[in-house]
Structures are given as structure tokens and as C-alpha cells.
Coordinates of C-alpha atoms in Angstrom, one line a residue:
Chain A
X14 CA 0.1 -0.1 0.0
X15 CA 2.6 2.5 1.1
X16 CA 4.4 4.2 -2.0
X17 CA 7.7 5.8 -0.9
X18 CA 8.3 7.6 -4.1
X19 CA 5.1 9.7 -4.0
X20 CA 4.7 13.0 -1.8
X21 CA 3.3 12.3 1.2
X22 CA 0.4 14.7 0.4
X23 CA -0.3 13.1 -2.9
X24 CA -0.9 10.0 -0.9
X25 CA -3.5 11.1 1.4
X26 CA -5.7 13.1 -1.3
X27 CA -5.8 9.9 -3.4
X28 CA -6.6 8.0 -0.3
X29 CA -9.2 9.7 0.7
X30 CA -12.5 8.4 -0.9
X31 CA -15.1 9.7 0.5
X32 CA -14.7 13.5 2.1
X33 CA -17.7 15.2 4.1
X34 CA -16.9 19.1 5.1
X35 CA -18.9 21.1 7.8
X36 CA -22.0 19.1 6.1
X37 CA -25.4 20.3 7.6
X38 CA -29.0 19.5 6.9
X39 CA -32.2 20.3 8.4
X40 CA -35.4 18.8 8.3
X41 CA -37.7 21.8 9.1
X42 CA -36.8 22.8 12.5
X43 CA -34.7 19.7 13.4
X44 CA -30.7 20.2 12.7
X45 CA -30.2 16.5 11.9
X46 CA -26.6 17.0 10.8
X47 CA -24.6 19.5 12.2
X48 CA -21.0 20.5 11.1
X49 CA -20.3 17.2 10.1
X50 CA -16.5 16.6 9.1
X51 CA -15.7 13.0 8.1
X52 CA -13.2 11.6 5.7
X53 CA -13.2 8.0 4.8
X54 CA -10.0 6.3 2.9
X55 CA -10.0 3.9 0.5
X56 CA -10.1 0.4 1.7
X57 CA -11.4 1.5 5.1
X58 CA -14.5 -0.1 6.8
X59 CA -15.9 2.8 9.0
X60 CA -18.8 2.0 11.3
X61 CA -21.5 4.7 12.5
X62 CA -23.3 3.9 15.6
X63 CA -25.4 6.0 17.8
X64 CA -28.7 6.5 19.1
X65 CA -32.2 6.4 17.2
X66 CA -32.6 9.9 15.9
X67 CA -28.8 11.2 15.9
X68 CA -28.7 11.4 12.4
X69 CA -26.8 8.3 11.1
X70 CA -29.0 7.2 8.5
X71 CA -29.3 10.5 7.3
X72 CA -25.4 10.9 7.1
X73 CA -25.5 7.8 5.0
X74 CA -27.9 9.0 2.8
X75 CA -26.6 12.0 2.0
X76 CA -23.5 10.3 0.5
X77 CA -25.2 9.2 -2.4
X78 CA -27.7 12.5 -2.4
X79 CA -30.8 10.6 -1.6
X80 CA -31.1 13.1 1.0
X81 CA -29.8 16.6 -0.1
X82 CA -27.6 19.0 2.3
X83 CA -28.2 22.4 3.1
X84 CA -24.6 23.5 3.2
X85 CA -21.0 22.3 3.3
X86 CA -19.6 19.9 0.4
X87 CA -19.4 16.1 0.0
X88 CA -16.8 14.6 -2.7
X89 CA -16.3 11.2 -3.7
X90 CA -13.1 10.2 -5.3
X91 CA -12.2 13.9 -5.6
X92 CA -15.4 14.9 -7.4
X93 CA -18.2 17.0 -5.7
X94 CA -21.6 15.7 -5.7
X95 CA -23.4 17.0 -8.7
X96 CA -27.1 17.9 -8.8
X97 CA -29.7 15.7 -9.8
X98 CA -29.2 14.4 -13.1
X99 CA -27.1 12.3 -15.4
X100 CA -24.0 13.2 -13.9
X101 CA -25.4 12.1 -10.4
X102 CA -26.7 8.9 -11.7
X103 CA -23.4 8.1 -13.2
X104 CA -21.6 8.6 -9.6
X105 CA -24.4 6.6 -7.8
X106 CA -23.4 3.9 -10.1
X107 CA -20.0 4.0 -8.2
X108 CA -21.4 3.9 -4.9
X109 CA -23.5 0.7 -3.9
X110 CA -26.2 1.1 -1.3
X111 CA -27.9 -1.6 0.8
X112 CA -30.9 -0.4 2.4
X113 CA -32.7 -1.5 5.9
X114 CA -35.8 -2.6 4.2
X115 CA -33.8 -4.4 1.4
X116 CA -35.6 -2.7 -1.5
X117 CA -35.4 -5.5 -4.1
X118 CA -37.3 -4.7 -7.0
X119 CA -40.5 -6.8 -6.2
X120 CA -41.4 -7.6 -9.9
X121 CA -38.0 -8.8 -10.8
X122 CA -36.3 -12.1 -10.1
X123 CA -33.3 -12.1 -7.6
X124 CA -31.4 -12.5 -11.2
X125 CA -32.8 -9.9 -12.8
X126 CA -32.6 -7.6 -9.8
X127 CA -28.6 -8.4 -9.8
X128 CA -28.5 -8.0 -13.8
X129 CA -30.6 -5.1 -14.0
X130 CA -28.1 -2.2 -13.2
X131 CA -25.3 -3.6 -15.2
X132 CA -27.7 -4.0 -18.2
X133 CA -29.5 -0.5 -17.8
X134 CA -26.7 1.7 -16.4
X135 CA -23.3 -0.1 -17.2
X136 CA -24.8 -1.3 -20.8
X137 CA -23.1 -4.7 -20.1
X138 CA -23.9 -7.7 -22.3
X139 CA -26.8 -9.7 -21.0
X140 CA -24.9 -12.8 -21.2
X141 CA -21.8 -11.6 -19.4
X142 CA -24.3 -9.6 -16.9
X143 CA -26.1 -12.8 -16.1
X144 CA -22.7 -14.7 -15.5
X145 CA -21.6 -12.0 -13.0
X146 CA -25.1 -11.9 -11.4
X147 CA -24.7 -15.7 -11.0
X148 CA -21.4 -15.5 -9.6
X149 CA -22.2 -12.8 -7.1
X150 CA -25.3 -14.7 -5.7
X151 CA -23.4 -17.6 -5.4
X152 CA -20.6 -15.6 -3.7
X153 CA -23.8 -14.4 -1.3
X154 CA -24.9 -17.8 -1.0
X155 CA -27.9 -17.6 -2.6
X156 CA -27.2 -18.9 -6.0
X157 CA -30.0 -21.6 -6.0
X158 CA -32.6 -18.9 -5.4
X159 CA -31.9 -16.9 -8.7
X160 CA -35.4 -17.6 -10.6
X161 CA -37.4 -16.4 -7.5
X162 CA -38.8 -13.5 -6.7
X163 CA -37.8 -11.5 -3.6
X164 CA -40.8 -12.1 -1.8
X165 CA -40.7 -15.8 -1.7
X166 CA -37.3 -15.4 -0.1
X167 CA -36.4 -14.7 3.8
X168 CA -35.5 -11.5 5.2
X169 CA -31.7 -12.6 5.4
X170 CA -31.7 -14.1 1.9
X171 CA -33.2 -10.7 0.4
X172 CA -30.5 -8.6 1.9
X173 CA -27.8 -10.7 0.6
X174 CA -29.3 -10.3 -2.9
X175 CA -29.4 -6.8 -2.0
X176 CA -25.6 -6.9 -1.2
X177 CA -24.9 -8.7 -4.4
X178 CA -27.0 -6.4 -6.3
X179 CA -25.0 -3.2 -5.3
X180 CA -21.6 -5.3 -6.1
X181 CA -22.7 -6.1 -9.5
X182 CA -21.9 -2.5 -10.1
X183 CA -18.3 -2.6 -9.0
X184 CA -18.6 0.3 -6.7
X185 CA -16.1 2.0 -5.4
X186 CA -17.6 2.5 -2.0
X187 CA -20.6 0.5 -0.1
X188 CA -22.9 2.2 2.2
X189 CA -24.8 -0.1 4.7
X190 CA -28.2 1.8 6.2
X191 CA -29.0 -0.7 9.1
X192 CA -28.7 -3.6 6.8
X193 CA -29.6 -6.0 9.8
X194 CA -32.2 -4.0 11.8
X195 CA -35.1 -5.3 9.8
X196 CA -33.9 -8.9 10.0
X197 CA -34.9 -11.6 12.5
X198 CA -32.0 -12.7 14.7
X199 CA -31.0 -16.0 13.3
X200 CA -30.6 -14.4 9.9
X201 CA -28.5 -11.0 11.0
X202 CA -25.2 -13.5 11.1
X203 CA -25.7 -14.9 7.6
X204 CA -25.7 -11.2 6.5
X205 CA -22.7 -10.0 8.5
X206 CA -20.6 -12.9 7.6
X207 CA -21.1 -11.5 4.1
X208 CA -20.1 -8.3 5.1
X209 CA -17.2 -9.2 6.9
X210 CA -16.1 -11.2 4.2
X211 CA -16.6 -8.0 1.9
X212 CA -14.6 -6.0 4.7
X213 CA -12.0 -8.5 4.6
X214 CA -11.2 -8.2 0.7
X215 CA -10.4 -4.6 0.8
X216 CA -13.9 -2.9 0.2
X217 CA -14.4 0.5 1.4
X218 CA -17.5 0.5 3.7
X219 CA -19.6 2.6 5.4
X220 CA -21.7 0.9 7.8
X221 CA -24.7 2.3 9.9
X222 CA -25.5 -0.5 12.5
X223 CA -26.6 -1.5 16.0
X224 CA -24.3 -4.4 15.7
X225 CA -21.6 -4.0 17.8
X226 CA -20.0 -7.4 17.4
X227 CA -19.5 -6.3 13.7
X228 CA -18.3 -3.1 14.5
X229 CA -15.7 -4.8 16.8
X230 CA -14.3 -7.1 14.6
X231 CA -14.7 -5.6 11.0
X232 CA -14.5 -1.8 11.4
X233 CA -11.4 0.3 11.5
X234 CA -12.9 3.0 12.7
X235 CA -16.2 3.8 14.9
X236 CA -17.8 6.9 14.4
X237 CA -20.3 7.8 17.2
X238 CA -23.1 10.0 16.4
X239 CA -25.4 12.0 18.7
X240 CA -28.1 14.8 18.2
X241 CA -26.7 15.2 14.8
X242 CA -23.1 15.6 15.7
X243 CA -19.9 13.1 15.1
X244 CA -19.4 13.1 19.2
X245 CA -16.4 10.6 19.0
X246 CA -14.1 8.9 16.5
X247 CA -12.0 5.9 17.5
X248 CA -10.6 2.5 16.9
X249 CA -12.9 -0.1 17.8
X250 CA -10.9 -1.4 20.7
X251 CA -10.3 1.9 22.0
X252 CA -14.2 2.9 21.6
X253 CA -15.7 0.2 23.4
X254 CA -13.0 -0.2 25.8
X255 CA -12.4 3.1 26.9
X256 CA -14.7 5.9 25.3
X257 CA -13.7 9.3 25.9
X258 CA -17.4 11.2 26.1
X259 CA -20.0 10.9 28.5
X260 CA -22.5 10.7 25.8
X261 CA -20.6 7.6 24.2
X262 CA -20.2 5.9 27.9
X263 CA -23.8 6.3 28.4
X264 CA -24.7 5.1 25.3
X265 CA -22.5 2.1 25.5
X266 CA -23.6 1.4 29.2
X267 CA -27.3 1.2 27.7
X268 CA -26.4 -1.2 25.1
X269 CA -23.7 -3.4 26.5
X270 CA -25.1 -4.3 29.7
X271 CA -28.4 -6.3 29.6
Chain B
X12 CA -89.2 -0.7 -35.1
X13 CA -87.5 -1.1 -38.8
X14 CA -85.0 1.6 -38.0
X15 CA -82.2 -0.4 -37.5
X16 CA -82.4 -2.5 -40.6
X17 CA -83.6 0.3 -42.7
X18 CA -80.2 2.4 -42.1
X19 CA -78.1 -0.7 -41.1
X20 CA -75.4 0.8 -43.1
X21 CA -75.4 4.1 -41.3
X22 CA -75.6 2.6 -38.1
X23 CA -72.5 0.4 -38.6
X24 CA -70.9 3.3 -39.7
X25 CA -71.9 5.4 -36.6
X26 CA -71.0 2.4 -34.5
X27 CA -67.5 1.9 -36.0
X28 CA -67.1 5.8 -36.0
X29 CA -67.4 5.7 -32.3
X30 CA -65.4 2.5 -31.7
X31 CA -62.4 4.2 -34.0
X32 CA -62.8 7.6 -32.2
X33 CA -62.7 5.9 -28.5
X34 CA -59.6 3.7 -29.5
X35 CA -57.7 6.7 -31.3
X36 CA -58.5 9.3 -28.2
X37 CA -57.9 6.5 -25.5
X38 CA -54.5 5.5 -27.1
X39 CA -53.5 9.3 -27.5
X40 CA -54.8 10.1 -23.8
X41 CA -53.2 7.2 -22.3
X42 CA -49.6 8.3 -24.0
X43 CA -50.3 11.9 -22.9
X44 CA -51.4 10.8 -19.4
X45 CA -48.5 8.7 -18.7
X46 CA -45.9 11.4 -20.0
X47 CA -48.0 14.1 -17.7
X48 CA -47.8 11.8 -14.5
X49 CA -44.1 11.8 -15.4
X50 CA -44.1 15.4 -15.3
X51 CA -45.8 15.6 -12.3
X52 CA -43.3 13.4 -10.0
X53 CA -40.5 14.7 -12.1
X54 CA -37.3 16.5 -9.7
X55 CA -37.5 19.0 -12.5
X56 CA -39.9 21.9 -11.2
X57 CA -40.9 23.9 -14.5
X58 CA -42.0 20.2 -15.6
X59 CA -43.9 19.7 -12.5
X60 CA -45.7 22.8 -12.9
X61 CA -46.6 22.0 -16.6
X62 CA -47.9 19.1 -15.4
X63 CA -50.3 20.5 -12.9
X64 CA -51.3 23.3 -15.1
X65 CA -52.3 20.4 -17.5
X66 CA -54.0 18.6 -15.3
X67 CA -55.9 21.4 -13.7
X68 CA -57.1 23.3 -17.0
X69 CA -58.4 19.9 -18.8
X70 CA -59.9 18.2 -15.7
X71 CA -61.9 21.4 -14.7
X72 CA -63.1 22.4 -18.0
X73 CA -66.4 21.0 -19.4
X74 CA -66.1 18.9 -22.4
X75 CA -68.2 20.9 -24.4
X76 CA -66.1 23.9 -23.9
X77 CA -63.1 22.1 -25.0
X78 CA -64.9 21.1 -28.2
X79 CA -66.0 24.9 -28.6
X80 CA -62.0 25.9 -28.3
X81 CA -61.0 22.9 -30.5
X82 CA -63.6 23.9 -33.5
X83 CA -63.2 27.7 -33.1
X84 CA -60.0 28.6 -31.3
X85 CA -57.4 25.7 -32.3
X86 CA -57.9 26.5 -36.1
X87 CA -57.5 30.1 -35.7
X88 CA -54.5 30.1 -33.3
X89 CA -52.8 26.8 -33.8
X90 CA -53.5 24.7 -36.5
X91 CA -55.7 25.6 -39.2
X92 CA -57.3 22.9 -41.7
X93 CA -57.8 20.0 -39.2
X94 CA -60.7 17.8 -40.0
X95 CA -63.5 17.7 -37.7
X96 CA -62.3 14.2 -36.6
X97 CA -58.9 15.5 -35.7
X98 CA -60.5 18.1 -33.5
X99 CA -62.6 15.8 -31.6
X100 CA -59.7 13.5 -31.1
X101 CA -57.6 16.3 -29.4
X102 CA -60.6 17.5 -27.3
X103 CA -61.3 14.1 -26.2
X104 CA -58.0 13.1 -25.4
X105 CA -56.5 16.0 -24.1
X106 CA -59.6 16.0 -21.4
X107 CA -59.4 12.1 -20.8
X108 CA -55.5 12.5 -20.6
X109 CA -56.0 14.6 -17.3
X110 CA -57.8 11.8 -15.7
X111 CA -55.4 9.0 -17.0
X112 CA -52.2 11.2 -15.6
X113 CA -54.2 11.2 -12.0
X114 CA -54.8 7.8 -12.2
X115 CA -51.1 6.6 -12.9
X116 CA -49.9 9.3 -10.3
X117 CA -52.1 7.8 -7.9
X118 CA -50.4 4.4 -9.0
X119 CA -47.0 5.6 -8.5
X120 CA -47.8 6.6 -5.1
X121 CA -48.5 3.0 -3.9
X122 CA -45.2 2.0 -5.2
X123 CA -43.0 2.0 -2.2
X124 CA -40.4 4.8 -2.1
X125 CA -37.5 2.5 -1.4
X126 CA -38.2 1.0 -5.0
X127 CA -37.0 4.3 -6.8
X128 CA -34.7 5.0 -4.3
X129 CA -32.7 1.8 -4.9
X130 CA -33.3 2.2 -8.6
X131 CA -31.4 5.4 -8.3
X132 CA -28.6 4.2 -6.0
X133 CA -28.1 2.0 -8.7
X134 CA -27.2 4.9 -11.1
X135 CA -30.4 4.7 -13.0
X136 CA -31.6 8.2 -14.6
X137 CA -35.2 9.2 -13.4
X138 CA -36.4 8.0 -16.7
X139 CA -35.2 4.6 -16.5
X140 CA -36.6 4.4 -12.7
X141 CA -40.0 5.3 -13.5
X142 CA -40.0 3.2 -16.8
X143 CA -38.5 -0.2 -15.3
X144 CA -39.1 0.1 -11.7
X145 CA -42.0 2.3 -10.7
X146 CA -44.8 2.2 -13.6
X147 CA -44.2 -1.9 -13.9
X148 CA -45.2 -1.9 -10.4
X149 CA -48.2 0.7 -10.4
X150 CA -49.7 -0.9 -13.3
X151 CA -51.5 -3.5 -11.2
X152 CA -53.1 -0.5 -9.2
X153 CA -54.0 1.8 -12.2
X154 CA -55.9 -0.9 -14.2
X155 CA -59.0 -0.7 -12.5
X156 CA -59.4 3.3 -12.5
X157 CA -58.4 3.3 -16.1
X158 CA -61.3 1.1 -17.3
X159 CA -63.7 3.3 -15.7
X160 CA -62.0 6.2 -17.2
X161 CA -62.1 4.7 -20.9
X162 CA -66.0 3.6 -20.6
X163 CA -66.3 7.5 -19.9
X164 CA -64.4 8.2 -22.5
X165 CA -66.6 6.0 -25.0
X166 CA -69.6 8.0 -23.6
X167 CA -68.1 11.3 -23.8
X168 CA -67.5 10.6 -27.4
X169 CA -71.1 11.2 -27.9
X170 CA -70.4 15.0 -28.0
X171 CA -68.5 14.7 -31.0
X172 CA -71.9 13.8 -32.5
X173 CA -73.2 17.1 -31.9
X174 CA -70.3 18.6 -33.7
X175 CA -70.9 16.6 -36.9
X176 CA -68.5 14.0 -36.4
X177 CA -70.0 10.6 -37.8
X178 CA -70.4 8.5 -34.4
X179 CA -72.9 6.4 -32.8
X180 CA -74.9 9.3 -31.2
X181 CA -75.3 11.4 -34.2
X182 CA -77.1 8.5 -35.9
X183 CA -80.0 9.1 -33.5
X184 CA -80.4 12.6 -34.6
X185 CA -80.5 11.9 -38.4
X186 CA -83.1 9.0 -37.8
X187 CA -85.4 11.0 -35.3
X188 CA -84.9 13.7 -38.0
X189 CA -86.5 11.1 -40.4
X190 CA -89.3 10.5 -38.1
X191 CA -88.6 7.4 -37.0
X192 CA -90.1 6.6 -33.3
X193 CA -87.5 7.9 -30.7
X194 CA -87.6 4.9 -28.2
X195 CA -86.3 2.3 -30.8
X196 CA -83.5 4.5 -31.9
X197 CA -82.4 5.3 -28.3
X198 CA -82.4 1.5 -27.6
X199 CA -80.4 0.5 -30.5
X200 CA -78.0 3.4 -30.0
X201 CA -77.7 2.3 -25.8
X202 CA -77.1 -1.0 -27.0
X203 CA -74.3 -0.1 -29.5
X204 CA -72.7 2.0 -26.4
X205 CA -73.3 -1.2 -23.9
X206 CA -71.3 -3.6 -26.5
X207 CA -68.7 -1.3 -26.4
X208 CA -68.3 -0.5 -22.9
X209 CA -68.8 -4.1 -22.1
X210 CA -66.2 -5.1 -24.2
X211 CA -63.8 -2.5 -22.6
X212 CA -64.7 -3.7 -19.0
X213 CA -64.4 -7.4 -20.0
X214 CA -60.8 -6.3 -21.5
X215 CA -59.7 -4.8 -18.2
X216 CA -60.8 -7.6 -16.2
X217 CA -58.7 -10.0 -18.2
X218 CA -55.6 -7.7 -17.8
X219 CA -56.3 -7.5 -14.0
X220 CA -56.3 -11.2 -13.8
X221 CA -53.1 -11.7 -15.8
X222 CA -51.5 -9.1 -14.0
X223 CA -52.6 -10.7 -11.1
X224 CA -51.1 -14.1 -11.6
X225 CA -47.7 -12.4 -12.9
X226 CA -46.8 -11.4 -9.2

């Protein structure tokens, strides 16, 4: 990874994949994102945690502009987020997103779900798209379900298809917006395992989650949000064993002891 | 009693006229309605405004008034030399498109927001999202109200008869001018309309059943 011959600044800038600078957003009177500064390096896995209503999902959704921001800048791979239109569409194709409620296309089969983006957005050849889709479905362990409709699958299977659908676009970064929050407990692990594997393979990931186990084992960095602000960020070991802020201590004491 | 048999050719001509006018304006209304519905949910404010204005104008104007405009204003201001049939087509389809638009829009609103968000996050454009993801899923909900709209269109096409377009209802006037008993004339005209409207509701019921299986 280190390249000695390149100047230090160059390494730093080219390694910054997602950069948020003093991002602010309001929902009416509610100031959901307050002066958010966050930089995510290429290959980094960042887990965003915090109490509900802290703005972590909103933060995740601003990164591919599913939510617009009121002020500040967001750049992805050096390019600022464009306004709604073709250019934004092109940029979104490079940013994979996995939703809490899966959002698989209900009228398409599992296979079609994973092929659609490749064919319609990347203009890939149908045959190649199908091959890739089948390979990805195998990789996330739902290869045998390819011809079923999403409604015929369990939640865990649907979410793994959703991950495959996002991966089919060869994204530079993957956003996970509470990917396991709508799942039955016994299905959470099968999704987390896929995510863990992705993290090991070096995918850049921003994960909003309540799964502290995943944060501990897969994250390079934990970002703790409360009331629209980033209160604390640290390596997972440090954050979980020795949180600095009272807000984080309070939060951890509530979720870790019961 | 023999009004139908005596003037079968005229009746057939009127019947075919109504069918053709209904088909053509239904088709045009469908195309316009879907496009305008797309405008109304688009992220571009001027398009949304245009869509809202279109629906407000054509849904709230009496159809007879639209016919008068098509007959006396459109030729002067926009397109001179339109045939009466074309003018009737324009008036009927613009009027009906406003209702189609609102039916389609209500269908679009039944598709969960997450479907469009997932499509957009894959990098689909607005038009792709609408065409590939949202509209196909809205179809099921839209079929039932559309059948009512097209039945209304069939009956509305009778107004064209008053503007000397050859269609079923116009036959009635010709026949009563010739002194035939009005009750029989109306019976045959009504039967003619029933054939068309029953066909429409049958067709849509079939469509509904097929879409139901597909899910």
C-alpha cells in the first residue's frame, strides 16, 4: 500500500475516497446534521453508531445524495456530488447502497435484480451480466434462489441479494444503512458474514448499524454520533473499552449491559 | 321498429366511428397521461408545474367547452385545416389525459419509496427508474380506475356527434329527423354503447387477472 516515491500529500489526497466538509442538514426545524466533517480512506471500513435519531442514517443517505444537504460539501473520489441528473446517476453507480428494508425490485426475479443495473446503467452485455450475477449470488450464498421473486425469500436472503445487486456495479464504496435492523435474529449473522468477507477483501465500507460485534471485528474506525453531531471517533478497541465522551459512555452502558 | 334494419349501413358507420374515435383518443390520452404523470413526479420544477397546469386546465373544463375551443379557437390560433375528426380526437384525448394522469400518479404513489431509491442508487436516471421500476409496479393499481376512465371516454365521444363527426350518437339525430320512433332509436344506440363499454370492462378484467398472476 505505501508508495515511498510519492509525496505524502499526494498519498493522502488520493487515499481519501469520501470526504464530508462541514455538512449541515435540516428537516424543518430539526438540525439533523450539524457541521459534519468526515473523511473515509480507500479500503477503510467505518462503522457509524449512535442512538436513534442521531442522524446516522441521514448521514449515510447524503453520501449518494438520496438526501440533499443544506450546506457544506461532499466529494467522492475527488469529485463533488453533482446536482440531480445524468452526472449524479453516473456517480451513484459507483456508490453501492444497501437499505434496511432491502428494497429489491418486487416485480423482478432475484437474477434480474442483480442484472438490471449492469445492463441498463453499465450497458453490459446480457450474457456477461448474467454470468456475473450468478457468480455474485453464489458468493453471497443464494445462487439456488436466482429464479425466485424477492417475496419468496427470507429477509436474510433478500438482504444478501441486495448486497450482490450493489456489488454487481463494481462500486468504489458501499453504504450500508442499518442492513440488519429489519432481520430476525437468526438471519443477522448470515448477512454480517457476507459483510465481514467484503471488509476483508478490502472494500471501502460505511456501515450504519447497531451490531456492536460487527463494529468490533470488522471496523477500522468507529464513528459515534449523537444529536446530529459526530461526538467521537476512534479505533473499535479503544472506543469500546475506553470511550472518551460521556455521551458515548452513556450509550455503551445502555446497550452493552443487559 | 325497422329503423335499425332500414339504416343498418348508417348505424354500422356510426358504431365504427365511435369505436375508432374512442380507440384513437384512448390511445393518445394514455400516452399523454403517462407522460404528464411523469412530469408531475419529476424532480424538475418547471415540468412539475406544466403537469399540474395541464391537469388543472383539462380536468376542470367542461368537455363541451373544450370541443368549442377545438372547433373555433384551435384552427385560428394553432393549426388551421384540421378535420372535424382530428379536432374531436384532440378535445377528447386532452380531456381524458388529465384523468389518466391522475390515475397513473395515484398508482405511482402506491409503489414504495424504497423501490425508486434503490433504482436511483444503482445509477438509473429518473426516466429509467420510472419506466423500469415504478410504472410496471404501478400498473396493477391503475388498471381498475383506467377502465372507468375509458368507459367514460366512450360515452363522452357522443359529444363529437353534436359537432357533426360521424359516430353512434349522431345517428340518433339523423333518424329522429326522419321521423322514426325515438324509443327504438335510443334502444339501438344504447345497445351499441353497451357493446363497446362491456368490451372495455371485459378487456380490463382480463388484464387485471393476468397482472394478478404475474406477481
